[in-house]
Short mmCIF file of C-alpha atoms and ligand atoms in Angstrom, two decimals:
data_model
loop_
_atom_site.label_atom_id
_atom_site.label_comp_id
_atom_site.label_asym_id
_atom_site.label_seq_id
_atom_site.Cartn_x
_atom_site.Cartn_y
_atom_site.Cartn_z
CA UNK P 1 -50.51 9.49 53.60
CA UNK P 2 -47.88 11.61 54.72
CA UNK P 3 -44.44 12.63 55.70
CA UNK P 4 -44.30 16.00 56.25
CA UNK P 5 -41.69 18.63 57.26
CA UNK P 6 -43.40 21.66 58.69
CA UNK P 7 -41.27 24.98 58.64
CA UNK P 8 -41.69 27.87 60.93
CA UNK P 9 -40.52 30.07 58.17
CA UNK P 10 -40.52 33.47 59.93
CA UNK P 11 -37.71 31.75 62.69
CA UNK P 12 -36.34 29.99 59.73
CA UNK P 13 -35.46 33.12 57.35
CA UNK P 14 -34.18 34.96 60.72
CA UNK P 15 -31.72 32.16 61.24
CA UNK P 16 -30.47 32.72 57.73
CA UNK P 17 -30.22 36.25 57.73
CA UNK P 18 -28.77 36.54 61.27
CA UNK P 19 -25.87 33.71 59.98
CA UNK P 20 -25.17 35.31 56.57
CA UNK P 21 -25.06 38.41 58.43
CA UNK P 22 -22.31 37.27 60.81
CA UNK P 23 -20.14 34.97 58.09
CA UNK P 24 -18.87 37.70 55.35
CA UNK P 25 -18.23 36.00 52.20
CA UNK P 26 -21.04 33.51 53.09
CA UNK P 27 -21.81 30.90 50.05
CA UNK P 28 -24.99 28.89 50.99
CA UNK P 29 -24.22 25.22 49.63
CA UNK P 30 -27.53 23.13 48.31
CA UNK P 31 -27.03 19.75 47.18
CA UNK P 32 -28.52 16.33 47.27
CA UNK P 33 -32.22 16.03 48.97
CA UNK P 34 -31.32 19.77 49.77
CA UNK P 35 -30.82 18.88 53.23
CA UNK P 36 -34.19 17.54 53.82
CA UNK P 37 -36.30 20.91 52.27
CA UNK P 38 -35.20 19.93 48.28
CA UNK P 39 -33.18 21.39 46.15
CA UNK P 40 -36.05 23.89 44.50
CA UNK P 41 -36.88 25.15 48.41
CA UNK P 42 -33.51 26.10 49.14
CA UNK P 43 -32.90 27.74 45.50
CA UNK P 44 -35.53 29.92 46.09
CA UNK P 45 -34.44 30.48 50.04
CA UNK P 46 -30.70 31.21 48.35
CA UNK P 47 -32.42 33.87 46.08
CA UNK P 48 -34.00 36.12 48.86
CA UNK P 49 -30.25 36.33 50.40
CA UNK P 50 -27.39 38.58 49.42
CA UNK P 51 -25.20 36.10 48.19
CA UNK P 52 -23.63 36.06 44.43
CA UNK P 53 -22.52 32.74 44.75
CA UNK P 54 -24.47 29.30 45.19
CA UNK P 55 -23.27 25.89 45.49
CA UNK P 56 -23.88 22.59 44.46
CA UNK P 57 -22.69 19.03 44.92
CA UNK P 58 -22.87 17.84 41.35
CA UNK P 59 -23.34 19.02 37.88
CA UNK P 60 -27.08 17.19 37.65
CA UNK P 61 -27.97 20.09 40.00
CA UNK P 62 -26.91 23.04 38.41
CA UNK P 63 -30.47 22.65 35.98
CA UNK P 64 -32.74 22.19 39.27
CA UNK P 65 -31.55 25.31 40.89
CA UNK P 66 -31.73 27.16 38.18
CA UNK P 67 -35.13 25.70 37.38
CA UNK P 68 -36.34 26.90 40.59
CA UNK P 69 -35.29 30.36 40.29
CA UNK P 70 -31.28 30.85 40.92
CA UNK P 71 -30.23 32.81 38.53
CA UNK P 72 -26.60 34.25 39.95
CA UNK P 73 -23.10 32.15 40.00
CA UNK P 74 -22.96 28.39 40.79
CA UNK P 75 -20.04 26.45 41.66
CA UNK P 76 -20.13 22.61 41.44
CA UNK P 77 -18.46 21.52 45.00
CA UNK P 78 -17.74 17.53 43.79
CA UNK P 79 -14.31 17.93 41.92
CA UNK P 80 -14.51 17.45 37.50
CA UNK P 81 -13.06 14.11 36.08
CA UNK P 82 -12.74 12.85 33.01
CA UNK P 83 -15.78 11.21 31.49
CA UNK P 84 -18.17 13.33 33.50
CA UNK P 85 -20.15 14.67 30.49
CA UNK P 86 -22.60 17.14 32.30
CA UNK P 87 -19.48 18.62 34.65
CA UNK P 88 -17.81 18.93 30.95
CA UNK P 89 -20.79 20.41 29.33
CA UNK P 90 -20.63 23.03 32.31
CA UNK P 91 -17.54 23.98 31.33
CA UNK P 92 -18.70 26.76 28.80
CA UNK P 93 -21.33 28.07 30.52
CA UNK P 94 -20.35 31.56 31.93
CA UNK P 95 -22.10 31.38 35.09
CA UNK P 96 -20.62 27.97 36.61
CA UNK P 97 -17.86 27.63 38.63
CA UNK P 98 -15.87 24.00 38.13
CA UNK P 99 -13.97 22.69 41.01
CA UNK P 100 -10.85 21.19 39.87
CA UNK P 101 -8.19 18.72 42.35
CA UNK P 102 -5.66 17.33 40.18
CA UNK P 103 -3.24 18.49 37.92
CA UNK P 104 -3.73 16.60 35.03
CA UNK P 105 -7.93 17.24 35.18
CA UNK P 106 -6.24 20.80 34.72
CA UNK P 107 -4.40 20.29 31.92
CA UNK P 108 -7.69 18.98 30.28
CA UNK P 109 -9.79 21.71 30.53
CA UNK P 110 -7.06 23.59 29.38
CA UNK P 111 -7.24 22.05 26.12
CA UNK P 112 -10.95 21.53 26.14
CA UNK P 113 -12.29 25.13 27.32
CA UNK P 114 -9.25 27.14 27.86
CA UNK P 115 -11.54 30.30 29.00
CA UNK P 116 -13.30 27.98 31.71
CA UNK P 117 -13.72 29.63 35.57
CA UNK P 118 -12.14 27.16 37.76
CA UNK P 119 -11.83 26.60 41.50
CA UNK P 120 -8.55 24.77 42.72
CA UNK P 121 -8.74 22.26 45.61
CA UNK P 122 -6.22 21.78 48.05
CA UNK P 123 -5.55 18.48 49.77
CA UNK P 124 -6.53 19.14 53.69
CA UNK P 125 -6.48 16.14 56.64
CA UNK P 126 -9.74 15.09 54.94
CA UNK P 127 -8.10 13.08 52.29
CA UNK P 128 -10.64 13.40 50.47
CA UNK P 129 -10.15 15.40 46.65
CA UNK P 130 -7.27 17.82 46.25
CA UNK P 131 -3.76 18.82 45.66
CA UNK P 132 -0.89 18.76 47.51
CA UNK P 133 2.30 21.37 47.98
CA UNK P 134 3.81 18.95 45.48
CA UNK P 135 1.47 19.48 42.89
CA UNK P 136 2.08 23.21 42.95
CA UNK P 137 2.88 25.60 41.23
CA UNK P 138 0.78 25.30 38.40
CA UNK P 139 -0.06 26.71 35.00
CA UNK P 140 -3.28 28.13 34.44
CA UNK P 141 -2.53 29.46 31.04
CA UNK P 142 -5.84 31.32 30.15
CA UNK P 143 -8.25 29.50 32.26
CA UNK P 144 -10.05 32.21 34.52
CA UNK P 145 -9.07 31.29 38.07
CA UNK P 146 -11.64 32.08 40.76
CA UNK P 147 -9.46 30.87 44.06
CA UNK P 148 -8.73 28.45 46.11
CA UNK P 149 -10.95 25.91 48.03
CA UNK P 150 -10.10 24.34 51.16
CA UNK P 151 -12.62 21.44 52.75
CA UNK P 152 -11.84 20.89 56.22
CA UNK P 153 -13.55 18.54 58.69
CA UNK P 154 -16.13 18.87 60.84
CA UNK P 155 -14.92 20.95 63.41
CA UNK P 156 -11.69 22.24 61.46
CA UNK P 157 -8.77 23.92 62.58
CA UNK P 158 -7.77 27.40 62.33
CA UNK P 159 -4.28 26.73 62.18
CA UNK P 160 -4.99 23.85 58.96
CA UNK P 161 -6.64 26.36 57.27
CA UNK P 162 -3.95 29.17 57.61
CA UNK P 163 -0.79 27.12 56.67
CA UNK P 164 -3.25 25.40 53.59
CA UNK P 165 -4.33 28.99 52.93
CA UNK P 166 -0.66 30.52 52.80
CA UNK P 167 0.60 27.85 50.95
CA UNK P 168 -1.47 28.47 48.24
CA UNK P 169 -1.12 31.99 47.99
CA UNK P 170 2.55 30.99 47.90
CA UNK P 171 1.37 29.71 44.42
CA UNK P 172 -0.84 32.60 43.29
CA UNK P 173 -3.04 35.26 44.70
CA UNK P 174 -6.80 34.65 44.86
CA UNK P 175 -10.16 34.20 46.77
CA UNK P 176 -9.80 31.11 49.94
CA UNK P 177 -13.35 29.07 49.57
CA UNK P 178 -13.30 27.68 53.43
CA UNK P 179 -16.07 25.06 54.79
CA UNK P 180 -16.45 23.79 58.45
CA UNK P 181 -14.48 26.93 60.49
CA UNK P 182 -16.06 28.50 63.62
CA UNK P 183 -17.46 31.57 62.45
CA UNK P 184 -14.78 33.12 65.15
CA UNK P 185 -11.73 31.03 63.30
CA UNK P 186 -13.11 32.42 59.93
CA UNK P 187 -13.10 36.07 60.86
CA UNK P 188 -9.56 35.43 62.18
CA UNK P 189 -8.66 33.85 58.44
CA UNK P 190 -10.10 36.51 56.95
CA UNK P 191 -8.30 39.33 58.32
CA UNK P 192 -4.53 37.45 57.89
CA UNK P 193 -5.06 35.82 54.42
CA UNK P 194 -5.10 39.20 53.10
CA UNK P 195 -7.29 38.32 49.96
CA UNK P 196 -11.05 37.78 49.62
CA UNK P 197 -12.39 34.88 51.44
CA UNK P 198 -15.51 32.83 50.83
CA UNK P 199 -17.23 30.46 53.55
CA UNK P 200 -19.47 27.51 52.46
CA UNK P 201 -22.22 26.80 54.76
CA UNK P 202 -25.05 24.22 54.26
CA UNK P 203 -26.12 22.27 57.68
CA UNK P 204 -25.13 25.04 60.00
CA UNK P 205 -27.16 27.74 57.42
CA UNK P 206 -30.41 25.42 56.60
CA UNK P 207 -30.58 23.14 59.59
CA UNK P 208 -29.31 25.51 62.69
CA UNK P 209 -32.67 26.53 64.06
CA UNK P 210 -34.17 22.97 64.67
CA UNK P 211 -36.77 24.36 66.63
CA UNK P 212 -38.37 25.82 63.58
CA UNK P 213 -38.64 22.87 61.57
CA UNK P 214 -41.13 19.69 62.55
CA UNK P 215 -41.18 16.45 61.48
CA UNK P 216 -44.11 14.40 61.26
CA UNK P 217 -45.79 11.61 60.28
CA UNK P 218 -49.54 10.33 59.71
CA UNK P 219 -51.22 7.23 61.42
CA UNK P 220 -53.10 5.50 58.66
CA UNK P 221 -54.35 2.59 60.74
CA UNK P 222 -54.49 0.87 63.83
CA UNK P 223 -55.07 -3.05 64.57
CA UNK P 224 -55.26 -4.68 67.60
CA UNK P 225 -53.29 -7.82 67.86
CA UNK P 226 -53.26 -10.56 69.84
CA UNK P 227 -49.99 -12.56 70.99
CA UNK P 228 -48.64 -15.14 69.13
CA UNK P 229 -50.76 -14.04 66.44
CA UNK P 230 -48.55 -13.44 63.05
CA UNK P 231 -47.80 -10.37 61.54
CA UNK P 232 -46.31 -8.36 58.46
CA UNK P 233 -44.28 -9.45 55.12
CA UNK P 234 -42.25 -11.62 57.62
CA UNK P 235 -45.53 -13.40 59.58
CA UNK P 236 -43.43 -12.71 63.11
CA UNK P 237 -45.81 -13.82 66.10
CA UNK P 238 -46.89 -10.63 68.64
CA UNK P 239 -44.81 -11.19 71.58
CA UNK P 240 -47.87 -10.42 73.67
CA UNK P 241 -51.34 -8.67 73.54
CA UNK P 242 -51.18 -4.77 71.91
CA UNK P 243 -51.44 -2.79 68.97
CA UNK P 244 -49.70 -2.25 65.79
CA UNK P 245 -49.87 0.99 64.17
CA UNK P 246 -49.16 1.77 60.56
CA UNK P 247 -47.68 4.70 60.02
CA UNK P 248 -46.56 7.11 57.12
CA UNK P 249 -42.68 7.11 56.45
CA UNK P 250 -40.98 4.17 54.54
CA UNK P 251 -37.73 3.10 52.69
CA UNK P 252 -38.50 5.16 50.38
CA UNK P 253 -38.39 8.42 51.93
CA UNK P 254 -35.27 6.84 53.86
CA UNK P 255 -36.69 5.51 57.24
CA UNK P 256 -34.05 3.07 57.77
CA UNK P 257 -34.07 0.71 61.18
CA UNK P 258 -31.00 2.88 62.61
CA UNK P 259 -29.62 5.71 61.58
CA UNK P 260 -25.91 5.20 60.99
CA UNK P 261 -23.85 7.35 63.60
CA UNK P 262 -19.85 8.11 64.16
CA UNK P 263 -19.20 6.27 66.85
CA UNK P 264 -16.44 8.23 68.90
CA UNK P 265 -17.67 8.11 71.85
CA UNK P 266 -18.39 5.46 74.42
CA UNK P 267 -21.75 6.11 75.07
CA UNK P 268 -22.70 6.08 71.65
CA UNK P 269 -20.70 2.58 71.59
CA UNK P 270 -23.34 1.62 74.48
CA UNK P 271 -26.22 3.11 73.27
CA UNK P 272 -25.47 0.74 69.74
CA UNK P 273 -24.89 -2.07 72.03
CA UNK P 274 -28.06 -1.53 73.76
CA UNK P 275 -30.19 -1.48 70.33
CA UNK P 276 -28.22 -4.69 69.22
CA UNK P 277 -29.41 -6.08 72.10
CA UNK P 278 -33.07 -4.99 71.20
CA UNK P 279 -32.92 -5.87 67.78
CA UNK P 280 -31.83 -9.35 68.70
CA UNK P 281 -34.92 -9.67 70.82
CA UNK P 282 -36.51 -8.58 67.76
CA UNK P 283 -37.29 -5.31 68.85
CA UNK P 284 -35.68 -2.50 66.70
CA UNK P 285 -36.48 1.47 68.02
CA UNK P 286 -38.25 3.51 65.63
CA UNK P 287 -38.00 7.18 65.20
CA UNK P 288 -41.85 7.63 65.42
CA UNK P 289 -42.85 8.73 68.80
CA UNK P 290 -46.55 7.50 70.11
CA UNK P 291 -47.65 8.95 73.53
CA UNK P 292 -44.13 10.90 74.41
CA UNK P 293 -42.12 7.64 73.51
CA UNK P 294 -40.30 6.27 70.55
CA UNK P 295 -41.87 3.23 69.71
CA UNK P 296 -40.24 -0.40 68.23
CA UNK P 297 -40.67 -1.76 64.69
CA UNK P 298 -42.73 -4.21 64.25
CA UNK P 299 -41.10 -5.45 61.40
CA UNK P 300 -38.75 -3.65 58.96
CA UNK P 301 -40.00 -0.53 57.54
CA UNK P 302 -42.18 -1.05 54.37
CA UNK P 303 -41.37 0.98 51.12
CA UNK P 304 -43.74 4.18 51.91
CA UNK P 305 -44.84 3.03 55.61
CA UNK P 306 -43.97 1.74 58.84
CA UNK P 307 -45.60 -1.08 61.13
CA UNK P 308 -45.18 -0.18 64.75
CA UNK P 309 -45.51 -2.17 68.23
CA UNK P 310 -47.58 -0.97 70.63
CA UNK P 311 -47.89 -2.88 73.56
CA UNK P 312 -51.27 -1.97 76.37
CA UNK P 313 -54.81 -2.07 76.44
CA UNK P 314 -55.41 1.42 74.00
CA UNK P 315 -53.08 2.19 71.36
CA UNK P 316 -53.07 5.98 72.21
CA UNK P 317 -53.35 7.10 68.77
CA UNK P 318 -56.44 7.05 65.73
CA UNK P 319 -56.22 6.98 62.21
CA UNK P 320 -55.52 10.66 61.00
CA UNK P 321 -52.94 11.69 64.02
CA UNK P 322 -49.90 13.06 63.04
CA UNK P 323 -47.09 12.01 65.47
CA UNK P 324 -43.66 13.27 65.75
CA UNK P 325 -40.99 11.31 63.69
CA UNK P 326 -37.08 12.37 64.39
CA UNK P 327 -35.41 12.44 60.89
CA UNK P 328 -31.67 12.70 59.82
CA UNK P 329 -32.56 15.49 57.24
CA UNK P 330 -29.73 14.91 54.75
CA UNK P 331 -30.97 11.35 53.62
CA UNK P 332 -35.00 12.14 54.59
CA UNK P 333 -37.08 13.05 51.69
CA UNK P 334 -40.18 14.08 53.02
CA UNK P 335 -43.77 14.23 50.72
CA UNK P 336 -44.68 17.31 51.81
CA UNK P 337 -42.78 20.94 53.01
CA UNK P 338 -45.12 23.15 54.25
CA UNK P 339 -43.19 26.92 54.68
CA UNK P 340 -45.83 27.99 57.21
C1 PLP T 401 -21.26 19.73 51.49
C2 PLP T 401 -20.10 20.65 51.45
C3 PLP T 401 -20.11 21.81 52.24
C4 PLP T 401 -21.23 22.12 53.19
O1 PLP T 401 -21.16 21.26 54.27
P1 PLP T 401 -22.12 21.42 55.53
O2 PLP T 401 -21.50 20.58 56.56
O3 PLP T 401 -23.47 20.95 55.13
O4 PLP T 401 -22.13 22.87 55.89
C5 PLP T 401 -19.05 22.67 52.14
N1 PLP T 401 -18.02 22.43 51.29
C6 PLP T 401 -17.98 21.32 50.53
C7 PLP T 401 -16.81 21.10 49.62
C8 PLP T 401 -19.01 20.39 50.59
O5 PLP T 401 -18.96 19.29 49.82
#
């Protein structure tokens, strides 16, 4: 039984090199379920491209990259803190790269591994880690400084990352570690920082050719039901004659009933309205498509696979098919990638 992500690799590594190609300074970023390929894929993938730099979300991930083949720089993206014993035991090693976002984290490693590399991380509309103009200047006594990073968000500005950029130059010369320009905005940073520049790409690098990566999932049985008969861990009666299908694809590889989704827009207010309205006839959409058409839970998704409604005389699928499943790759961990 499984949940496989199928890779068109030829379109895939094209992608890759086309993108790297285009973003100078490029630093391919893999962290977490390596953005729905693991960790070990992606180390490898990072290895075939002309990059000296790879990064990671956390210090845990460091070993798995390098277990899978990385052997160049690494920087650790999530910020050190006090405590954090494996971003601490990272500090001496010569080939990592420590993010740090407040002063007195600084001062630390100071005392702790005054020869350390370190990345500095300025405060941007994110709010999320980093320093402010108030923090600076600082003193790096002997620490080796490898730049400045600036996180925007999605879709950030050109003009944030030029007055963030300038103002820490303002401090002290070094490399600006962007994420989240236009490749456009980025060449335009480039050319007025007037220092090297670095740009940090994971979804755009690993997940920007959809049409080379499939998603599917295995039907691993098929029972006719009749209604009002009771069904699954929660005995809910059929709400008229059909099928259910069990399907591959659980909580455990992070089917969830709904996807969480920013909800800027609208529409996507209304299309959340609409499931509610589904789910509180007790009807949830699934991501697993049966005969061109998503298809409800039957019940919640089970730890490693799914009970679906089918409603109609033939259930349009046998034991063995693989169906399409849509996945959000960053929390999907599939049992099988197949590079093809
Ligand atoms: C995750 C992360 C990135 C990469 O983000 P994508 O949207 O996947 O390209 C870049 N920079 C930082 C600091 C990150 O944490």
């Amino acid at each position: 039984m499984t949940l496989r992500l199928t890779v068109a690799t030829s379109q895939w590594r094209a992608h890759q090199r086309s993108l790297i190609a285009d973003v100078p300074g490029a630093v391919p970023v893999a962290k977490g379920n390596g953005y729905g390929f693991g960790l070990d894929v992606l180390a490898v993938e990072a290895s075939k491209l002309r990059t000296d730099a790879l990064a990671v979300g956390i210090a845990q991930e460091v070993a798995t990259v390098r277990a899978a083949g990385w052997n160049r720089d690494v920087v650790v993206l999530n910020p050190w803190r006090p405590g954090d014993t494996a971003a601490t035991d990272l500090l001496a090693d010569p080939r990592v790269i420590t993010m740090v976002s407040r002063a007195s984290d600084l001062e630390s490693i100071q005392h702790s591994h005054p020869h350390a590399r370190v990345q500095l991380e300025i405060q941007t509309s994110m709010h999320r880690h980093g320093m402010l103009g108030s923090d600076l200047p600082l003193d790096l006594g002997t620490l080796q400084f490898e730049g400045w990073s600036i996180h925007l968000p999605s879709e950030g500005s050109l003009k944030e990352a030029t007055a963030l950029a300038s103002m820490a130059l303002s401090c002290r010369r070094g490399a600006i570690w962007m994420s989240h320009l236009s490749v456009a905005d980025y060449r335009v940073l480039r050319t007025s920082v007037g220092v090297q520049t670095r740009m940090r790409i994971g979804t755009r690098l690993w997940l920007g050719a959809p049409s080379a990566l499939e998603t599917t999932a295995t039907v691993l049985d098929v029972h006719r039901i009749s209604r009002g008969e009771r069904l699954g861990y929660h005995q809910t009666k059929a709400p008229r004659d059909g099928f259910i299908v069990i399907v591959s694809g659980g909580t455990a590889h992070g089917i969830a009933l709904a996807a969480p989704v920013p909800q800027r827009s609208l529409r996507q207010r209304g299309v959340t309205v609409a499931e509610g309205l589904m789910a509180a006839a007790g009807r949830t959409l699934s991501p697993f498509t049966i005969a061109g058409r998503k298809r409800p839970f039957a019940e919640p998704p089970h730890m490693h696979s799914s009970m679906l409604w089918m409603t109609g005389a033939e259930p349009g699928v046998e034991v063995g098919d693989e169906i399409p499943v849509t996945c959000r790759m960053t929390t999907t961990s599939f049992d099988e990638v197949i590079l093809t």
